[in-house]
Tab-separated table of C-alpha atoms and ligand atoms in Angstrom:
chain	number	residue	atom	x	y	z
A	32	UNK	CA	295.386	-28.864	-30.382
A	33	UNK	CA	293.318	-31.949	-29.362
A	34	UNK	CA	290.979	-32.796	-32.497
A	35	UNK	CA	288.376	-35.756	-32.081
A	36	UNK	CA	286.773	-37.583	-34.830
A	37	UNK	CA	284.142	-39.141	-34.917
A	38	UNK	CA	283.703	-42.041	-37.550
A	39	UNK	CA	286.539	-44.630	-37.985
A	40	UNK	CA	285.507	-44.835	-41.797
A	41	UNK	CA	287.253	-43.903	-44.828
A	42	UNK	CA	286.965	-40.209	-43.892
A	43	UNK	CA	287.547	-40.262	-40.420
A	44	UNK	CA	291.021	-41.865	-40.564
A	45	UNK	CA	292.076	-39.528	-43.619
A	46	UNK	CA	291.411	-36.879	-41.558
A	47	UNK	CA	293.323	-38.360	-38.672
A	48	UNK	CA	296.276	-38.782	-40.246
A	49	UNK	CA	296.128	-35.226	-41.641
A	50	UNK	CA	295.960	-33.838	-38.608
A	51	UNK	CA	298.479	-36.334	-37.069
A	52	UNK	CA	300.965	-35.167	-39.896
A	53	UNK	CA	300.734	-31.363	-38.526
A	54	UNK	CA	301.221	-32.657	-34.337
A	55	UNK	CA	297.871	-32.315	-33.268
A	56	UNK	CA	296.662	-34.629	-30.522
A	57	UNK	CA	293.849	-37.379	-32.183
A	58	UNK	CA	291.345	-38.606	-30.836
A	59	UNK	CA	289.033	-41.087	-33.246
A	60	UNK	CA	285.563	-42.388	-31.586
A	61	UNK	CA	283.205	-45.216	-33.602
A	62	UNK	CA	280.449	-46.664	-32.325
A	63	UNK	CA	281.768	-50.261	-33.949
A	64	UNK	CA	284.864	-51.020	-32.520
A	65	UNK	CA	286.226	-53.263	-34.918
A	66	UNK	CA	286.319	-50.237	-37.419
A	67	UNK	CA	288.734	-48.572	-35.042
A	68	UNK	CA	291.447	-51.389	-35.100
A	69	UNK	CA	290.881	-51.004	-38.619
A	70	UNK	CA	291.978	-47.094	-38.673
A	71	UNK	CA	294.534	-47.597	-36.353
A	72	UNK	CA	295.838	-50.289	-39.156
A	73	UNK	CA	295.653	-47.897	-41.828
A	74	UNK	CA	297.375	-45.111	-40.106
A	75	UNK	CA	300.055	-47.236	-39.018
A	76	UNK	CA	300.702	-48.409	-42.316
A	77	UNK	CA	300.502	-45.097	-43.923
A	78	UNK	CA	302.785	-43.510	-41.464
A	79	UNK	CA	305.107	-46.226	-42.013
A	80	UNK	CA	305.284	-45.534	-45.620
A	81	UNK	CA	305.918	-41.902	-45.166
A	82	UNK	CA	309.282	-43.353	-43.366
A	83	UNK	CA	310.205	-45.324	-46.048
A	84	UNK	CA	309.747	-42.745	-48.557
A	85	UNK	CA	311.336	-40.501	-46.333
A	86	UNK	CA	308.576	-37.502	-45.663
A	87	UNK	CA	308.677	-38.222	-41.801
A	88	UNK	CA	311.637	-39.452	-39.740
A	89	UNK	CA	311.279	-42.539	-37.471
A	90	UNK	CA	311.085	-40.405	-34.003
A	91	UNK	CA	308.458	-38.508	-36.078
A	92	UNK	CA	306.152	-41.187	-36.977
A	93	UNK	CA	306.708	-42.481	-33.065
A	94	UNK	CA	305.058	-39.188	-31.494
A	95	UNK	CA	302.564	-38.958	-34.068
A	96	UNK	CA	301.749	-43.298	-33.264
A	97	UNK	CA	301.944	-42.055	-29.558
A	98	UNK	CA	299.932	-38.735	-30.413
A	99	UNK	CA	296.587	-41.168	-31.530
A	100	UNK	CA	294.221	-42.588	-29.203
A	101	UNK	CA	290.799	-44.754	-30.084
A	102	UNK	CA	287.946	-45.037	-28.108
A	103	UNK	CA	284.299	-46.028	-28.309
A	104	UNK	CA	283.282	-43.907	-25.307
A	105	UNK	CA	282.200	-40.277	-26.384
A	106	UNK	CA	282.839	-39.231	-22.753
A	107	UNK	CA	286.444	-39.127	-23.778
A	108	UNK	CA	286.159	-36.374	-26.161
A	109	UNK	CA	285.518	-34.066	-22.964
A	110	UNK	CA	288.698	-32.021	-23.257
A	111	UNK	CA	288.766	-32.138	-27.302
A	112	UNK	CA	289.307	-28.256	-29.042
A	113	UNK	CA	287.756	-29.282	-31.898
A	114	UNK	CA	285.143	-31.994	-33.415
A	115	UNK	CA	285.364	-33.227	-37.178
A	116	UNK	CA	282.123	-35.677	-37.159
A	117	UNK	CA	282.299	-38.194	-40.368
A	118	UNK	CA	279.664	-40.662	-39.884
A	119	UNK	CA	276.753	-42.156	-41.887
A	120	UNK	CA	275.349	-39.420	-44.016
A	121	UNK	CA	271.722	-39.440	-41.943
A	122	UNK	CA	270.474	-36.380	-40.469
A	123	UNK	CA	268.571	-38.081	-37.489
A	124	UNK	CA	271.885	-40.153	-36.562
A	125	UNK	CA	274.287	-36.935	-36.806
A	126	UNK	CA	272.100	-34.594	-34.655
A	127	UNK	CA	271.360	-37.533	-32.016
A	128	UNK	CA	275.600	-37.590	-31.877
A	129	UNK	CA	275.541	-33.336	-31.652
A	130	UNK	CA	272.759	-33.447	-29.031
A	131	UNK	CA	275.118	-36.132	-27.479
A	132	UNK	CA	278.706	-34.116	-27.764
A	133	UNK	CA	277.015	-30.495	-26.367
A	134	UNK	CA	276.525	-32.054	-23.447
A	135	UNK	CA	280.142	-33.649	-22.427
A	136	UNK	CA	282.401	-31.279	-24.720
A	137	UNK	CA	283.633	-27.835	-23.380
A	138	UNK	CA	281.632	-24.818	-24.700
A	139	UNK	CA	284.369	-24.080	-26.591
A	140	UNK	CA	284.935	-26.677	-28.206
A	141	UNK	CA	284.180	-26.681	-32.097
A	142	UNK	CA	282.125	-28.732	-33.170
A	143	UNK	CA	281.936	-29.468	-37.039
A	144	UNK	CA	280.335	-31.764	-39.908
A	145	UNK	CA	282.311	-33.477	-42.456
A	146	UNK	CA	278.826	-33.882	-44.621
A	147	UNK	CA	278.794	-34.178	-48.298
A	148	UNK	CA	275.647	-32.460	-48.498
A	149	UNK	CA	273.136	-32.108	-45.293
A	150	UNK	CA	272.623	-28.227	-44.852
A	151	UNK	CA	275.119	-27.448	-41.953
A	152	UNK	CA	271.771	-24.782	-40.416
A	153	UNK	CA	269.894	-28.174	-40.323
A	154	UNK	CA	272.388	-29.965	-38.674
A	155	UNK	CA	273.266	-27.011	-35.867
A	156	UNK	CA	269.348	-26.939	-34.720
A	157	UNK	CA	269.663	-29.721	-32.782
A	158	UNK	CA	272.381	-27.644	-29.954
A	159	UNK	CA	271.446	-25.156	-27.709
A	160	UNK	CA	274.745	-23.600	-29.070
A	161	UNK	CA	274.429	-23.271	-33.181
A	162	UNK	CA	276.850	-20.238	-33.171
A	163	UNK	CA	279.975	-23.119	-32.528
A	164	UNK	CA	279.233	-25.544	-35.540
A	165	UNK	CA	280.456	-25.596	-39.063
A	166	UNK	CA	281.109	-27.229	-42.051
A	167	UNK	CA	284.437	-29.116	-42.491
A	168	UNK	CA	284.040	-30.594	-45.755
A	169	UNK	CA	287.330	-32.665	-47.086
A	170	UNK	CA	287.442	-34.979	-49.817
A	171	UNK	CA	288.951	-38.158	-50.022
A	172	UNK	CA	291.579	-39.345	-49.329
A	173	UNK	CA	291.519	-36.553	-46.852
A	174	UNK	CA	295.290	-36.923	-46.124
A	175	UNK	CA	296.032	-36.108	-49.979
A	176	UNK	CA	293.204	-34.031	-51.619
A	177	UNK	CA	294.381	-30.460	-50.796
A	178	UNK	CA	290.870	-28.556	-50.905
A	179	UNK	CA	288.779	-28.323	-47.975
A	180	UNK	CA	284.815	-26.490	-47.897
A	181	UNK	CA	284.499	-24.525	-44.797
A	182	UNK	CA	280.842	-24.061	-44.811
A	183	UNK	CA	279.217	-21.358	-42.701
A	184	UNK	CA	275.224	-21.862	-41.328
A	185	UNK	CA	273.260	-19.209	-40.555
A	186	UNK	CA	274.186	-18.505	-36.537
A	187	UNK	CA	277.953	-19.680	-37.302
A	188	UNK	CA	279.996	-17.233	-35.438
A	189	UNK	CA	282.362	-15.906	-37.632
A	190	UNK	CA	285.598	-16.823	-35.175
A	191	UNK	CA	284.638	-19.866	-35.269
A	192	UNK	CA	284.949	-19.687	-39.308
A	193	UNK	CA	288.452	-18.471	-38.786
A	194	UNK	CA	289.417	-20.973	-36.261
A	195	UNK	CA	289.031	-24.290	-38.589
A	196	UNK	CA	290.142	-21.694	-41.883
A	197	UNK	CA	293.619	-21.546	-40.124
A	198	UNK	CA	293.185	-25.123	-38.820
A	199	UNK	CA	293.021	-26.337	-42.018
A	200	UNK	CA	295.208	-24.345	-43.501
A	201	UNK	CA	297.898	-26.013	-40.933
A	202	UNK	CA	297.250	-29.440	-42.220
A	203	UNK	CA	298.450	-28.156	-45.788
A	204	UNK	CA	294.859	-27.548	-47.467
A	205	UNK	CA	293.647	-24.861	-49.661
A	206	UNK	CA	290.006	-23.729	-47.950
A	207	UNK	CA	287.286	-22.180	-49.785
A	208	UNK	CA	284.641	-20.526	-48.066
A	209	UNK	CA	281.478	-22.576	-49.097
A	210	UNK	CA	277.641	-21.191	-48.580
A	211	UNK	CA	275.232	-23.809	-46.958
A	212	UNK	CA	273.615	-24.509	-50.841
A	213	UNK	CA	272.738	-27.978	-51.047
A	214	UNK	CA	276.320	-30.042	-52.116
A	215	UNK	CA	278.035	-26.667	-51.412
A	216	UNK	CA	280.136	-26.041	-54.870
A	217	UNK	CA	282.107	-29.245	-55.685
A	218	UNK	CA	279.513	-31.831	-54.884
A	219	UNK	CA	277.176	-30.253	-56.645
A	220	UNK	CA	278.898	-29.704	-59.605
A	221	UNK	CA	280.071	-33.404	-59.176
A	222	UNK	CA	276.395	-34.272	-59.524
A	223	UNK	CA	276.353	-34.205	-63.426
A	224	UNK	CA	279.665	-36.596	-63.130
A	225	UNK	CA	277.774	-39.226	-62.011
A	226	UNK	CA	274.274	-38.886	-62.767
A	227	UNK	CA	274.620	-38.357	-66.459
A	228	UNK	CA	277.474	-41.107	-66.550
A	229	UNK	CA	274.966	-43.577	-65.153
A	230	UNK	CA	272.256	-42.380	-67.240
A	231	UNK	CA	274.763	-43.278	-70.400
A	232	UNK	CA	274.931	-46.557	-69.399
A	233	UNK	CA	271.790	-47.322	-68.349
A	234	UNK	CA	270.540	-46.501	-72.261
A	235	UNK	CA	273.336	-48.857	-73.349
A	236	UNK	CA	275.280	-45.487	-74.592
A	237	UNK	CA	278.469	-46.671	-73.164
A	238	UNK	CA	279.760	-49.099	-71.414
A	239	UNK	CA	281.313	-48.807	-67.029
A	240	UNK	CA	284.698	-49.106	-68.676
A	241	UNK	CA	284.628	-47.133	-71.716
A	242	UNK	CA	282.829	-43.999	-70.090
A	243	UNK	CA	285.854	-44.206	-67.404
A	244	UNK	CA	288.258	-44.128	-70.439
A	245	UNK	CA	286.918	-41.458	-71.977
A	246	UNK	CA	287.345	-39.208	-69.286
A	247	UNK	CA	290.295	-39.701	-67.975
A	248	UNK	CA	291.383	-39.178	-71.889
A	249	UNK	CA	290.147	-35.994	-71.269
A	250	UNK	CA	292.307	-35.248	-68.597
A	251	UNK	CA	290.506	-36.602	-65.219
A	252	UNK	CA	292.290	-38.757	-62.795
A	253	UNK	CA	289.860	-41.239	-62.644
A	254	UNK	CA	286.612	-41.855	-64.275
A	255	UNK	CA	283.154	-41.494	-62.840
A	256	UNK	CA	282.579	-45.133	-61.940
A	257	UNK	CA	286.057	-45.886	-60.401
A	258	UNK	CA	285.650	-42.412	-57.981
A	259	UNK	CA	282.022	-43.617	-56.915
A	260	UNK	CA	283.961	-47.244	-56.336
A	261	UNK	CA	286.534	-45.199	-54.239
A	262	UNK	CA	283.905	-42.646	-52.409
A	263	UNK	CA	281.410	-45.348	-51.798
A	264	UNK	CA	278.814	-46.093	-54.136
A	265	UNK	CA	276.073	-45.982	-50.620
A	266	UNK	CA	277.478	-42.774	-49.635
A	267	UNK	CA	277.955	-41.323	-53.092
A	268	UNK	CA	273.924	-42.477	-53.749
A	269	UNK	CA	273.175	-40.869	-49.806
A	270	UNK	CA	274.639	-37.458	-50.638
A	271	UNK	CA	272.471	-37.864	-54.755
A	272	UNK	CA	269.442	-38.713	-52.501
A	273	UNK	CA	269.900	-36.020	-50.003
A	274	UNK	CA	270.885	-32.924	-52.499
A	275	UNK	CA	267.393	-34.129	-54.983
A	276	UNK	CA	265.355	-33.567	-51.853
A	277	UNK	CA	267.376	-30.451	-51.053
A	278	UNK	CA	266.326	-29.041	-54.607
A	279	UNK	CA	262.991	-30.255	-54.272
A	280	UNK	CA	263.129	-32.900	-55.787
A	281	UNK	CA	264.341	-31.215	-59.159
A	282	UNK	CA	264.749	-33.879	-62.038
A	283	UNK	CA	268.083	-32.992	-62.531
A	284	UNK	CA	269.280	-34.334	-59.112
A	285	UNK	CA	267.104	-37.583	-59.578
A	286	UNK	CA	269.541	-40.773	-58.432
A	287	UNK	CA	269.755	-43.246	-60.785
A	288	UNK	CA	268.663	-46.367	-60.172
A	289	UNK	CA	271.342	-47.963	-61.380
A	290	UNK	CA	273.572	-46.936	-58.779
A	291	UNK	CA	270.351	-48.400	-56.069
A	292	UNK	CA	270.145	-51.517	-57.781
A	293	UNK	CA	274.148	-51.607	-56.927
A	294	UNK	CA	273.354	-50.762	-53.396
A	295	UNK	CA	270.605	-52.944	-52.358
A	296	UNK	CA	273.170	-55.751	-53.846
A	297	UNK	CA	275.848	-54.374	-51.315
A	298	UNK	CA	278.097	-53.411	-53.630
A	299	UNK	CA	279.657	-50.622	-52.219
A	300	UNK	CA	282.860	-50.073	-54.205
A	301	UNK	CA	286.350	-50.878	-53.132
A	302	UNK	CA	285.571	-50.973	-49.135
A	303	UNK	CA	283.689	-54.107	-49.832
A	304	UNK	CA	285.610	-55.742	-52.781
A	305	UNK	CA	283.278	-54.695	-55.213
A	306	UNK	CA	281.561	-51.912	-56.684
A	307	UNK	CA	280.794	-50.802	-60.642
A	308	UNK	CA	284.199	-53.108	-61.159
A	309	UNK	CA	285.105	-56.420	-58.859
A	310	UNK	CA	288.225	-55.280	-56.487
A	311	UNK	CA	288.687	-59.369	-55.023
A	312	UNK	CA	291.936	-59.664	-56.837
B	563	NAI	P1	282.059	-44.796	-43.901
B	563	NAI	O1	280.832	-45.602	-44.088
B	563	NAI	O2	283.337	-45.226	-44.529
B	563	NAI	O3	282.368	-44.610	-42.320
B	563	NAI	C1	281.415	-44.163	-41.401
B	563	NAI	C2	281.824	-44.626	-39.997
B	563	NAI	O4	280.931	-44.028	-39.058
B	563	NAI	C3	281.734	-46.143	-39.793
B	563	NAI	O5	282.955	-46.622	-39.248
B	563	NAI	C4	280.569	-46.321	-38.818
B	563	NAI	O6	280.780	-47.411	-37.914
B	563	NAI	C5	280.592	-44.993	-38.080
B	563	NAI	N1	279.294	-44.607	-37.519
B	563	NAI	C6	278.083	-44.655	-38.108
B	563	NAI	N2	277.135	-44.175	-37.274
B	563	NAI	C7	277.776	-43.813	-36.132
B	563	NAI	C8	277.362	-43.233	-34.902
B	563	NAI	N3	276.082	-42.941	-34.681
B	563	NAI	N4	278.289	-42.986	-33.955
B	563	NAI	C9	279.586	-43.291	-34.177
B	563	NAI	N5	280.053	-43.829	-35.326
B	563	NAI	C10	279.155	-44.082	-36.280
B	563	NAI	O7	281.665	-43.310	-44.346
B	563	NAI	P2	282.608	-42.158	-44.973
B	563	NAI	O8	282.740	-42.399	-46.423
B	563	NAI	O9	283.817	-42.009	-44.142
B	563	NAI	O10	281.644	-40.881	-44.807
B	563	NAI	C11	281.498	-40.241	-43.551
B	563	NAI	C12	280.975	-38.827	-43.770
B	563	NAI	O11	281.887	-38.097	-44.609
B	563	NAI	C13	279.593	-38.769	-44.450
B	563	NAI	O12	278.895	-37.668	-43.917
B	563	NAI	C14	279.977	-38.514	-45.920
B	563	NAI	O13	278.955	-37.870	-46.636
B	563	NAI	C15	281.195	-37.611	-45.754
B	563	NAI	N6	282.130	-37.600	-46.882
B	563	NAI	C16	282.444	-38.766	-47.547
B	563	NAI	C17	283.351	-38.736	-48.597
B	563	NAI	C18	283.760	-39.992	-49.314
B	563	NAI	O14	284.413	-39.885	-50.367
B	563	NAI	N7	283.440	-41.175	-48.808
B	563	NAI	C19	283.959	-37.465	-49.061
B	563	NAI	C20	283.614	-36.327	-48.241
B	563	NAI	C21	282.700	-36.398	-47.213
């Protein structure tokens, strides 16, 4: 299958590689081009590792290397089977790149949303087409974390719902079928991981580090602070932002302006060297 994606971020290339891993044919598209050399990097170097460890055999990660093309011109997603769309977190910029994608990709070609939280109904009303777009929701890394949302919107046609179940199930993932609520189920349960870790240390509760200890004493892998450092603190504050005005603007969803005081100072976690904790070293 030929799967574009579009959005060279820290998504985009997860997803890449997981679908490089099962054979499909990828194609990644960013509007920056530098931030494709940079996923090209990464997958080379994770693919190389795999060798090493043994998972994939040289000839193996060869295809796969020869398997991945980059491009910054859309027009070159024209024969693509299926879309996986992991940029900004901005309705206005996603539909402008839907509008964009009707119009060059076949009409049946899937097209889908990795969002973290924009209502998949809202994001289909920009296409003449709805019944072809749904939600493809991984979590990061992509090529490790084994669950993936599919969310269905309103005029999703239900083979289309089967068509990404089973293509996700071929990249090794466990799906759950997801209702367009805002955050879906794990992002909005993830909510309260955040807010009310931020809110602890904003009273002077705890400290960054000690809340972080004390729940991955309790059995998480990492703490609130490091996974916001590892999601993106702006795109873990985008998806807070978007989900409050989902709920209407319920107090429980309220960001915390601790984590915007972190963003206006552009600290945006690891991707930029430093987020809650410094990353330089
Ligand atoms: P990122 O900031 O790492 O990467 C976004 C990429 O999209 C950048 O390379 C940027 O140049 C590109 N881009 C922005 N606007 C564009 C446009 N109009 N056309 C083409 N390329 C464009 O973001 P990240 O973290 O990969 O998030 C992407 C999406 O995935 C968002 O919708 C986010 O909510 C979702 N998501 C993020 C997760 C995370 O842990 N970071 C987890 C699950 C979903």
């Amino acid at each position: 299958m030929m799967v574009a994606i579009c959005g060279a971020g820290t998504m985009g290339r997860g997803i890449a590689l997981s679908s490089l891993l099962a054979n499909h044919s990828v194609i990644i598209t960013d509007q920056h081009g530098p931030a494709l050399d940079q996923a090209s990097a990464y997958i080379g170097k994770q693919l190389q590792s795999s060798v090493e460890k043994g998972r994939i055999t040289a000839e193996q990660q060869a295809a796969m290397l020869g398997s991945l093309r980059t491009t910054t011109d859309l027009h070159e997603l024209a024969d693509a089977d299926l879309v996986i769309e992991a940029i900004v977190e901005r309705l206005d910029v996603k539909h402008e790149l839907f509008k964009t994608l009707e119009a060059i990709c076949r009409p049946t070609c899937i097209l889908s949303s990795n969002t973290s939280s924009i209502s998949i109904s809202a994001l289909a009303r920009c296409l003449a087409d709805p019944s072809r777009f749904v939600g493809l929701h991984f979590f990061n890394p992509a090529h490790i974390m084994k669950l993936v949302e599919v969310v269905s919107g309103m005029l999703t046609a239900p083979h289309v719902i089967d068509m990404v179940t089973e293509f996700a199930k071929g990249l090794g993932k466990t799906t759950v079928l997801a209702k367009d609520a805002p955050g879906f189920i794990v992002n909005r349960v993830a909510r309260n991981f955040y807010n009310e870790a931020q809110r602890i240390v904003m009273e002077g509760a705890a400290t960054v580090e000690q809340t972080d200890r004390c729940m991955k004493a309790l059995g998480f892998k990492m703490g609130p602070f490091e996974l916001m450092d590892l999601i993106g603190v702006d795109v873990n504050l985008d998806v807070t932002t978007s989900m409050w005005g989902q709920f209407f603007y319920e107090p429980r969803f309220t960001p915390s302006l601790l984590q915007q005081q972190i963003v206006h100072g552009g600290l945006h976690g690891r991707k930029t060297g430093r987020g809650f904790y410094p990353y330089e070293s």
